[in-house]
Amino acid sequence: MWNEINNALYQKFEFANFSEAFAFMTRVALEAEKMNHHPRWTNVYNQVEIWLNTHDAGDTVTEKDHLLAKKIDKLFNR
C-alpha cells in the first residue's frame, strides 16, 4: 500500500530473492521511461523501496505519481 510521506508516495516491496527484485525494477524502469517520470528508489537484496513525486511540480505528489503507482502495483501483482 502506498503512503504519502514527506511530499512523496512511498512503498516497500519484498521478493523471494535479488533476481526477482531486479526483474521488478527493470519492468518499473520501462514503464517509468514511457511516462518520462522516474522514481527515486533503493534496492537491497530482495527489497525495493520506491518514492514518487513530481520534480516539475515542486517535488509534490501529483496525478502523474498516482498513475505510475497504479502501474507499479500491476507489475508487482502479476
PDB file of N, CA and C in Angstrom:
ATOM      1  N   MET A   1       0.839  -1.179   0.000  1.00  0.00           N
ATOM      2  CA  MET A   1       0.000   0.000   0.000  1.00  0.00           C
ATOM      3  C   MET A   1       0.890   1.251   0.000  1.00  0.00           C
ATOM      4  N   TRP A   2       0.548   2.175  -0.854  1.00  0.00           N
ATOM      5  CA  TRP A   2       1.297   3.427  -0.946  1.00  0.00           C
ATOM      6  C   TRP A   2       0.889   4.350   0.193  1.00  0.00           C
ATOM      7  N   ASN A   3       1.882   5.011   0.780  1.00  0.00           N
ATOM      8  CA  ASN A   3       1.655   6.010   1.816  1.00  0.00           C
ATOM      9  C   ASN A   3       2.266   7.320   1.358  1.00  0.00           C
ATOM     10  N   GLU A   4       1.599   8.422   1.677  1.00  0.00           N
ATOM     11  CA  GLU A   4       2.166   9.726   1.354  1.00  0.00           C
ATOM     12  C   GLU A   4       2.978  10.197   2.550  1.00  0.00           C
ATOM     13  N   ILE A   5       4.293  10.314   2.333  1.00  0.00           N
ATOM     14  CA  ILE A   5       5.235  10.695   3.385  1.00  0.00           C
ATOM     15  C   ILE A   5       6.184  11.751   2.827  1.00  0.00           C
ATOM     16  N   ASN A   6       6.300  12.873   3.497  1.00  0.00           N
ATOM     17  CA  ASN A   6       7.244  13.935   3.097  1.00  0.00           C
ATOM     18  C   ASN A   6       7.119  14.299   1.617  1.00  0.00           C
ATOM     19  N   ASN A   7       5.906  14.584   1.180  1.00  0.00           N
ATOM     20  CA  ASN A   7       5.643  15.003  -0.201  1.00  0.00           C
ATOM     21  C   ASN A   7       6.031  13.957  -1.236  1.00  0.00           C
ATOM     22  N   ALA A   8       5.870  12.690  -0.891  1.00  0.00           N
ATOM     23  CA  ALA A   8       6.146  11.616  -1.842  1.00  0.00           C
ATOM     24  C   ALA A   8       5.256  10.421  -1.527  1.00  0.00           C
ATOM     25  N   LEU A   9       4.890   9.681  -2.581  1.00  0.00           N
ATOM     26  CA  LEU A   9       4.243   8.390  -2.384  1.00  0.00           C
ATOM     27  C   LEU A   9       5.348   7.382  -2.127  1.00  0.00           C
ATOM     28  N   TYR A  10       5.165   6.539  -1.132  1.00  0.00           N
ATOM     29  CA  TYR A  10       6.197   5.582  -0.738  1.00  0.00           C
ATOM     30  C   TYR A  10       5.604   4.189  -0.595  1.00  0.00           C
ATOM     31  N   GLN A  11       6.380   3.205  -1.055  1.00  0.00           N
ATOM     32  CA  GLN A  11       6.018   1.820  -0.799  1.00  0.00           C
ATOM     33  C   GLN A  11       7.273   0.951  -0.818  1.00  0.00           C
ATOM     34  N   LYS A  12       7.249  -0.064   0.033  1.00  0.00           N
ATOM     35  CA  LYS A  12       8.336  -1.040   0.104  1.00  0.00           C
ATOM     36  C   LYS A  12       7.815  -2.363  -0.447  1.00  0.00           C
ATOM     37  N   PHE A  13       8.580  -2.976  -1.342  1.00  0.00           N
ATOM     38  CA  PHE A  13       8.216  -4.238  -1.965  1.00  0.00           C
ATOM     39  C   PHE A  13       9.238  -5.298  -1.568  1.00  0.00           C
ATOM     40  N   GLU A  14       8.766  -6.502  -1.313  1.00  0.00           N
ATOM     41  CA  GLU A  14       9.661  -7.589  -0.929  1.00  0.00           C
ATOM     42  C   GLU A  14       9.467  -8.780  -1.869  1.00  0.00           C
ATOM     43  N   PHE A  15      10.573  -9.414  -2.225  1.00  0.00           N
ATOM     44  CA  PHE A  15      10.582 -10.516  -3.187  1.00  0.00           C
ATOM     45  C   PHE A  15      11.302 -11.720  -2.592  1.00  0.00           C
ATOM     46  N   ALA A  16      11.248 -12.825  -3.294  1.00  0.00           N
ATOM     47  CA  ALA A  16      11.886 -14.054  -2.815  1.00  0.00           C
ATOM     48  C   ALA A  16      13.401 -13.951  -2.822  1.00  0.00           C
ATOM     49  N   ASN A  17      13.942 -13.174  -3.786  1.00  0.00           N
ATOM     50  CA  ASN A  17      15.396 -13.086  -3.909  1.00  0.00           C
ATOM     51  C   ASN A  17      15.775 -11.844  -4.710  1.00  0.00           C
ATOM     52  N   PHE A  18      17.066 -11.648  -4.890  1.00  0.00           N
ATOM     53  CA  PHE A  18      17.568 -10.481  -5.605  1.00  0.00           C
ATOM     54  C   PHE A  18      17.130 -10.482  -7.069  1.00  0.00           C
ATOM     55  N   SER A  19      17.144 -11.648  -7.706  1.00  0.00           N
ATOM     56  CA  SER A  19      16.773 -11.718  -9.128  1.00  0.00           C
ATOM     57  C   SER A  19      15.344 -11.239  -9.362  1.00  0.00           C
ATOM     58  N   GLU A  20      14.425 -11.646  -8.499  1.00  0.00           N
ATOM     59  CA  GLU A  20      13.038 -11.202  -8.635  1.00  0.00           C
ATOM     60  C   GLU A  20      12.917  -9.695  -8.398  1.00  0.00           C
ATOM     61  N   ALA A  21      13.640  -9.185  -7.422  1.00  0.00           N
ATOM     62  CA  ALA A  21      13.605  -7.749  -7.135  1.00  0.00           C
ATOM     63  C   ALA A  21      14.150  -6.956  -8.327  1.00  0.00           C
ATOM     64  N   PHE A  22      15.247  -7.432  -8.895  1.00  0.00           N
ATOM     65  CA  PHE A  22      15.858  -6.718 -10.013  1.00  0.00           C
ATOM     66  C   PHE A  22      14.976  -6.790 -11.261  1.00  0.00           C
ATOM     67  N   ALA A  23      14.335  -7.919 -11.487  1.00  0.00           N
ATOM     68  CA  ALA A  23      13.423  -8.048 -12.626  1.00  0.00           C
ATOM     69  C   ALA A  23      12.259  -7.069 -12.487  1.00  0.00           C
ATOM     70  N   PHE A  24      11.741  -6.942 -11.270  1.00  0.00           N
ATOM     71  CA  PHE A  24      10.671  -5.982 -10.997  1.00  0.00           C
ATOM     72  C   PHE A  24      11.144  -4.558 -11.298  1.00  0.00           C
ATOM     73  N   MET A  25      12.337  -4.224 -10.840  1.00  0.00           N
ATOM     74  CA  MET A  25      12.879  -2.887 -11.094  1.00  0.00           C
ATOM     75  C   MET A  25      13.013  -2.625 -12.590  1.00  0.00           C
ATOM     76  N   THR A  26      13.389  -3.635 -13.341  1.00  0.00           N
ATOM     77  CA  THR A  26      13.518  -3.479 -14.794  1.00  0.00           C
ATOM     78  C   THR A  26      12.158  -3.182 -15.412  1.00  0.00           C
ATOM     79  N   ARG A  27      11.120  -3.909 -15.001  1.00  0.00           N
ATOM     80  CA  ARG A  27       9.772  -3.663 -15.524  1.00  0.00           C
ATOM     81  C   ARG A  27       9.293  -2.250 -15.153  1.00  0.00           C
ATOM     82  N   VAL A  28       9.558  -1.851 -13.911  1.00  0.00           N
ATOM     83  CA  VAL A  28       9.174  -0.499 -13.476  1.00  0.00           C
ATOM     84  C   VAL A  28       9.928   0.548 -14.294  1.00  0.00           C
ATOM     85  N   ALA A  29      11.205   0.323 -14.529  1.00  0.00           N
ATOM     86  CA  ALA A  29      12.011   1.279 -15.297  1.00  0.00           C
ATOM     87  C   ALA A  29      11.446   1.485 -16.696  1.00  0.00           C
ATOM     88  N   LEU A  30      10.985   0.421 -17.329  1.00  0.00           N
ATOM     89  CA  LEU A  30      10.418   0.536 -18.675  1.00  0.00           C
ATOM     90  C   LEU A  30       9.130   1.361 -18.657  1.00  0.00           C
ATOM     91  N   GLU A  31       8.277   1.140 -17.673  1.00  0.00           N
ATOM     92  CA  GLU A  31       7.043   1.935 -17.554  1.00  0.00           C
ATOM     93  C   GLU A  31       7.353   3.393 -17.236  1.00  0.00           C
ATOM     94  N   ALA A  32       8.286   3.610 -16.321  1.00  0.00           N
ATOM     95  CA  ALA A  32       8.656   4.980 -15.941  1.00  0.00           C
ATOM     96  C   ALA A  32       9.223   5.735 -17.140  1.00  0.00           C
ATOM     97  N   GLU A  33      10.024   5.066 -17.935  1.00  0.00           N
ATOM     98  CA  GLU A  33      10.617   5.711 -19.112  1.00  0.00           C
ATOM     99  C   GLU A  33       9.538   6.094 -20.115  1.00  0.00           C
ATOM    100  N   LYS A  34       8.552   5.229 -20.313  1.00  0.00           N
ATOM    101  CA  LYS A  34       7.435   5.545 -21.226  1.00  0.00           C
ATOM    102  C   LYS A  34       6.709   6.810 -20.781  1.00  0.00           C
ATOM    103  N   MET A  35       6.599   6.986 -19.467  1.00  0.00           N
ATOM    104  CA  MET A  35       5.905   8.152 -18.913  1.00  0.00           C
ATOM    105  C   MET A  35       6.829   9.357 -18.755  1.00  0.00           C
ATOM    106  N   ASN A  36       8.136   9.151 -18.959  1.00  0.00           N
ATOM    107  CA  ASN A  36       9.133  10.180 -18.662  1.00  0.00           C
ATOM    108  C   ASN A  36       8.957  10.677 -17.216  1.00  0.00           C
ATOM    109  N   HIS A  37       8.804   9.706 -16.322  1.00  0.00           N
ATOM    110  CA  HIS A  37       8.560  10.007 -14.915  1.00  0.00           C
ATOM    111  C   HIS A  37       9.331   8.976 -14.090  1.00  0.00           C
ATOM    112  N   HIS A  38      10.428   9.392 -13.524  1.00  0.00           N
ATOM    113  CA  HIS A  38      11.393   8.454 -12.957  1.00  0.00           C
ATOM    114  C   HIS A  38      11.389   8.473 -11.429  1.00  0.00           C
ATOM    115  N   PRO A  39      11.309   7.291 -10.822  1.00  0.00           N
ATOM    116  CA  PRO A  39      11.230   7.205  -9.363  1.00  0.00           C
ATOM    117  C   PRO A  39      12.576   7.367  -8.685  1.00  0.00           C
ATOM    118  N   ARG A  40      12.506   7.667  -7.413  1.00  0.00           N
ATOM    119  CA  ARG A  40      13.674   7.540  -6.539  1.00  0.00           C
ATOM    120  C   ARG A  40      13.479   6.194  -5.866  1.00  0.00           C
ATOM    121  N   TRP A  41      14.512   5.366  -5.887  1.00  0.00           N
ATOM    122  CA  TRP A  41      14.350   4.037  -5.303  1.00  0.00           C
ATOM    123  C   TRP A  41      15.657   3.491  -4.781  1.00  0.00           C
ATOM    124  N   THR A  42      15.524   2.469  -3.938  1.00  0.00           N
ATOM    125  CA  THR A  42      16.682   1.740  -3.445  1.00  0.00           C
ATOM    126  C   THR A  42      16.386   0.251  -3.572  1.00  0.00           C
ATOM    127  N   ASN A  43      17.451  -0.518  -3.647  1.00  0.00           N
ATOM    128  CA  ASN A  43      17.334  -1.974  -3.688  1.00  0.00           C
ATOM    129  C   ASN A  43      18.426  -2.564  -2.818  1.00  0.00           C
ATOM    130  N   VAL A  44      18.014  -3.385  -1.864  1.00  0.00           N
ATOM    131  CA  VAL A  44      18.949  -4.161  -1.066  1.00  0.00           C
ATOM    132  C   VAL A  44      18.437  -5.592  -1.078  1.00  0.00           C
ATOM    133  N   TYR A  45      19.209  -6.467  -1.678  1.00  0.00           N
ATOM    134  CA  TYR A  45      18.896  -7.881  -1.840  1.00  0.00           C
ATOM    135  C   TYR A  45      17.485  -8.079  -2.388  1.00  0.00           C
ATOM    136  N   ASN A  46      16.514  -8.475  -1.557  1.00  0.00           N
ATOM    137  CA  ASN A  46      15.181  -8.796  -2.061  1.00  0.00           C
ATOM    138  C   ASN A  46      14.157  -7.693  -1.796  1.00  0.00           C
ATOM    139  N   GLN A  47      14.614  -6.521  -1.397  1.00  0.00           N
ATOM    140  CA  GLN A  47      13.707  -5.420  -1.087  1.00  0.00           C
ATOM    141  C   GLN A  47      13.943  -4.230  -2.009  1.00  0.00           C
ATOM    142  N   VAL A  48      12.828  -3.653  -2.459  1.00  0.00           N
ATOM    143  CA  VAL A  48      12.867  -2.451  -3.295  1.00  0.00           C
ATOM    144  C   VAL A  48      11.979  -1.421  -2.612  1.00  0.00           C
ATOM    145  N   GLU A  49      12.525  -0.232  -2.375  1.00  0.00           N
ATOM    146  CA  GLU A  49      11.747   0.878  -1.830  1.00  0.00           C
ATOM    147  C   GLU A  49      11.638   1.939  -2.910  1.00  0.00           C
ATOM    148  N   ILE A  50      10.418   2.479  -3.081  1.00  0.00           N
ATOM    149  CA  ILE A  50      10.164   3.466  -4.129  1.00  0.00           C
ATOM    150  C   ILE A  50       9.494   4.691  -3.531  1.00  0.00           C
ATOM    151  N   TRP A  51       9.968   5.861  -3.922  1.00  0.00           N
ATOM    152  CA  TRP A  51       9.369   7.150  -3.587  1.00  0.00           C
ATOM    153  C   TRP A  51       9.000   7.832  -4.900  1.00  0.00           C
ATOM    154  N   LEU A  52       7.789   8.331  -4.995  1.00  0.00           N
ATOM    155  CA  LEU A  52       7.328   9.027  -6.199  1.00  0.00           C
ATOM    156  C   LEU A  52       6.892  10.444  -5.852  1.00  0.00           C
ATOM    157  N   ASN A  53       7.434  11.407  -6.566  1.00  0.00           N
ATOM    158  CA  ASN A  53       6.906  12.761  -6.561  1.00  0.00           C
ATOM    159  C   ASN A  53       7.305  13.415  -7.874  1.00  0.00           C
ATOM    160  N   THR A  54       6.687  14.553  -8.158  1.00  0.00           N
ATOM    161  CA  THR A  54       6.896  15.207  -9.448  1.00  0.00           C
ATOM    162  C   THR A  54       7.819  16.400  -9.257  1.00  0.00           C
ATOM    163  N   HIS A  55       9.003  16.283  -9.804  1.00  0.00           N
ATOM    164  CA  HIS A  55      10.018  17.337  -9.645  1.00  0.00           C
ATOM    165  C   HIS A  55       9.560  18.646 -10.277  1.00  0.00           C
ATOM    166  N   ASP A  56       8.908  18.552 -11.452  1.00  0.00           N
ATOM    167  CA  ASP A  56       8.460  19.757 -12.159  1.00  0.00           C
ATOM    168  C   ASP A  56       7.352  20.500 -11.414  1.00  0.00           C
ATOM    169  N   ALA A  57       6.729  19.840 -10.441  1.00  0.00           N
ATOM    170  CA  ALA A  57       5.647  20.456  -9.669  1.00  0.00           C
ATOM    171  C   ALA A  57       6.130  20.813  -8.259  1.00  0.00           C
ATOM    172  N   GLY A  58       7.428  21.029  -8.125  1.00  0.00           N
ATOM    173  CA  GLY A  58       7.982  21.426  -6.832  1.00  0.00           C
ATOM    174  C   GLY A  58       8.134  20.264  -5.866  1.00  0.00           C
ATOM    175  N   ASP A  59       8.408  19.074  -6.413  1.00  0.00           N
ATOM    176  CA  ASP A  59       8.583  17.872  -5.590  1.00  0.00           C
ATOM    177  C   ASP A  59       7.367  17.581  -4.718  1.00  0.00           C
ATOM    178  N   THR A  60       6.201  17.637  -5.343  1.00  0.00           N
ATOM    179  CA  THR A  60       4.959  17.291  -4.659  1.00  0.00           C
ATOM    180  C   THR A  60       4.332  16.079  -5.357  1.00  0.00           C
ATOM    181  N   VAL A  61       3.361  15.497  -4.708  1.00  0.00           N
ATOM    182  CA  VAL A  61       2.641  14.361  -5.286  1.00  0.00           C
ATOM    183  C   VAL A  61       1.572  14.889  -6.234  1.00  0.00           C
ATOM    184  N   THR A  62       1.583  14.374  -7.460  1.00  0.00           N
ATOM    185  CA  THR A  62       0.608  14.782  -8.473  1.00  0.00           C
ATOM    186  C   THR A  62      -0.097  13.536  -9.029  1.00  0.00           C
ATOM    187  N   GLU A  63      -1.043  13.778  -9.918  1.00  0.00           N
ATOM    188  CA  GLU A  63      -1.754  12.676 -10.567  1.00  0.00           C
ATOM    189  C   GLU A  63      -0.791  11.763 -11.313  1.00  0.00           C
ATOM    190  N   LYS A  64       0.280  12.335 -11.833  1.00  0.00           N
ATOM    191  CA  LYS A  64       1.295  11.541 -12.535  1.00  0.00           C
ATOM    192  C   LYS A  64       1.898  10.483 -11.606  1.00  0.00           C
ATOM    193  N   ASP A  65       2.113  10.836 -10.354  1.00  0.00           N
ATOM    194  CA  ASP A  65       2.651   9.892  -9.373  1.00  0.00           C
ATOM    195  C   ASP A  65       1.647   8.792  -9.067  1.00  0.00           C
ATOM    196  N   HIS A  66       0.387   9.173  -8.919  1.00  0.00           N
ATOM    197  CA  HIS A  66      -0.645   8.178  -8.646  1.00  0.00           C
ATOM    198  C   HIS A  66      -0.795   7.209  -9.830  1.00  0.00           C
ATOM    199  N   LEU A  67      -0.687   7.727 -11.040  1.00  0.00           N
ATOM    200  CA  LEU A  67      -0.787   6.874 -12.227  1.00  0.00           C
ATOM    201  C   LEU A  67       0.376   5.879 -12.276  1.00  0.00           C
ATOM    202  N   LEU A  68       1.594   6.345 -12.024  1.00  0.00           N
ATOM    203  CA  LEU A  68       2.741   5.442 -12.027  1.00  0.00           C
ATOM    204  C   LEU A  68       2.625   4.437 -10.886  1.00  0.00           C
ATOM    205  N   ALA A  69       2.136   4.856  -9.736  1.00  0.00           N
ATOM    206  CA  ALA A  69       1.952   3.935  -8.613  1.00  0.00           C
ATOM    207  C   ALA A  69       1.001   2.805  -8.997  1.00  0.00           C
ATOM    208  N   LYS A  70      -0.079   3.119  -9.694  1.00  0.00           N
ATOM    209  CA  LYS A  70      -1.027   2.084 -10.141  1.00  0.00           C
ATOM    210  C   LYS A  70      -0.363   1.116 -11.105  1.00  0.00           C
ATOM    211  N   LYS A  71       0.452   1.644 -12.015  1.00  0.00           N
ATOM    212  CA  LYS A  71       1.162   0.783 -12.956  1.00  0.00           C
ATOM    213  C   LYS A  71       2.149  -0.124 -12.220  1.00  0.00           C
ATOM    214  N   ILE A  72       2.825   0.427 -11.223  1.00  0.00           N
ATOM    215  CA  ILE A  72       3.778  -0.362 -10.434  1.00  0.00           C
ATOM    216  C   ILE A  72       3.038  -1.470  -9.682  1.00  0.00           C
ATOM    217  N   ASP A  73       1.892  -1.147  -9.112  1.00  0.00           N
ATOM    218  CA  ASP A  73       1.107  -2.158  -8.407  1.00  0.00           C
ATOM    219  C   ASP A  73       0.738  -3.315  -9.327  1.00  0.00           C
ATOM    220  N   LYS A  74       0.357  -3.008 -10.551  1.00  0.00           N
ATOM    221  CA  LYS A  74       0.005  -4.063 -11.516  1.00  0.00           C
ATOM    222  C   LYS A  74       1.215  -4.932 -11.829  1.00  0.00           C
ATOM    223  N   LEU A  75       2.394  -4.331 -11.932  1.00  0.00           N
ATOM    224  CA  LEU A  75       3.613  -5.106 -12.192  1.00  0.00           C
ATOM    225  C   LEU A  75       3.954  -6.006 -11.007  1.00  0.00           C
ATOM    226  N   PHE A  76       3.708  -5.539  -9.810  1.00  0.00           N
ATOM    227  CA  PHE A  76       4.008  -6.316  -8.607  1.00  0.00           C
ATOM    228  C   PHE A  76       3.043  -7.483  -8.438  1.00  0.00           C
ATOM    229  N   ASN A  77       1.807  -7.273  -8.834  1.00  0.00           N
ATOM    230  CA  ASN A  77       0.761  -8.285  -8.633  1.00  0.00           C
ATOM    231  C   ASN A  77       0.593  -9.228  -9.825  1.00  0.00           C
ATOM    232  N   ARG A  78       1.593  -9.350 -10.657  1.00  0.00           N
ATOM    233  CA  ARG A  78       1.500 -10.229 -11.836  1.00  0.00           C
ATOM    234  C   ARG A  78       1.248 -11.649 -11.443  1.00  0.00           C
TER     235      ARG A  78
END
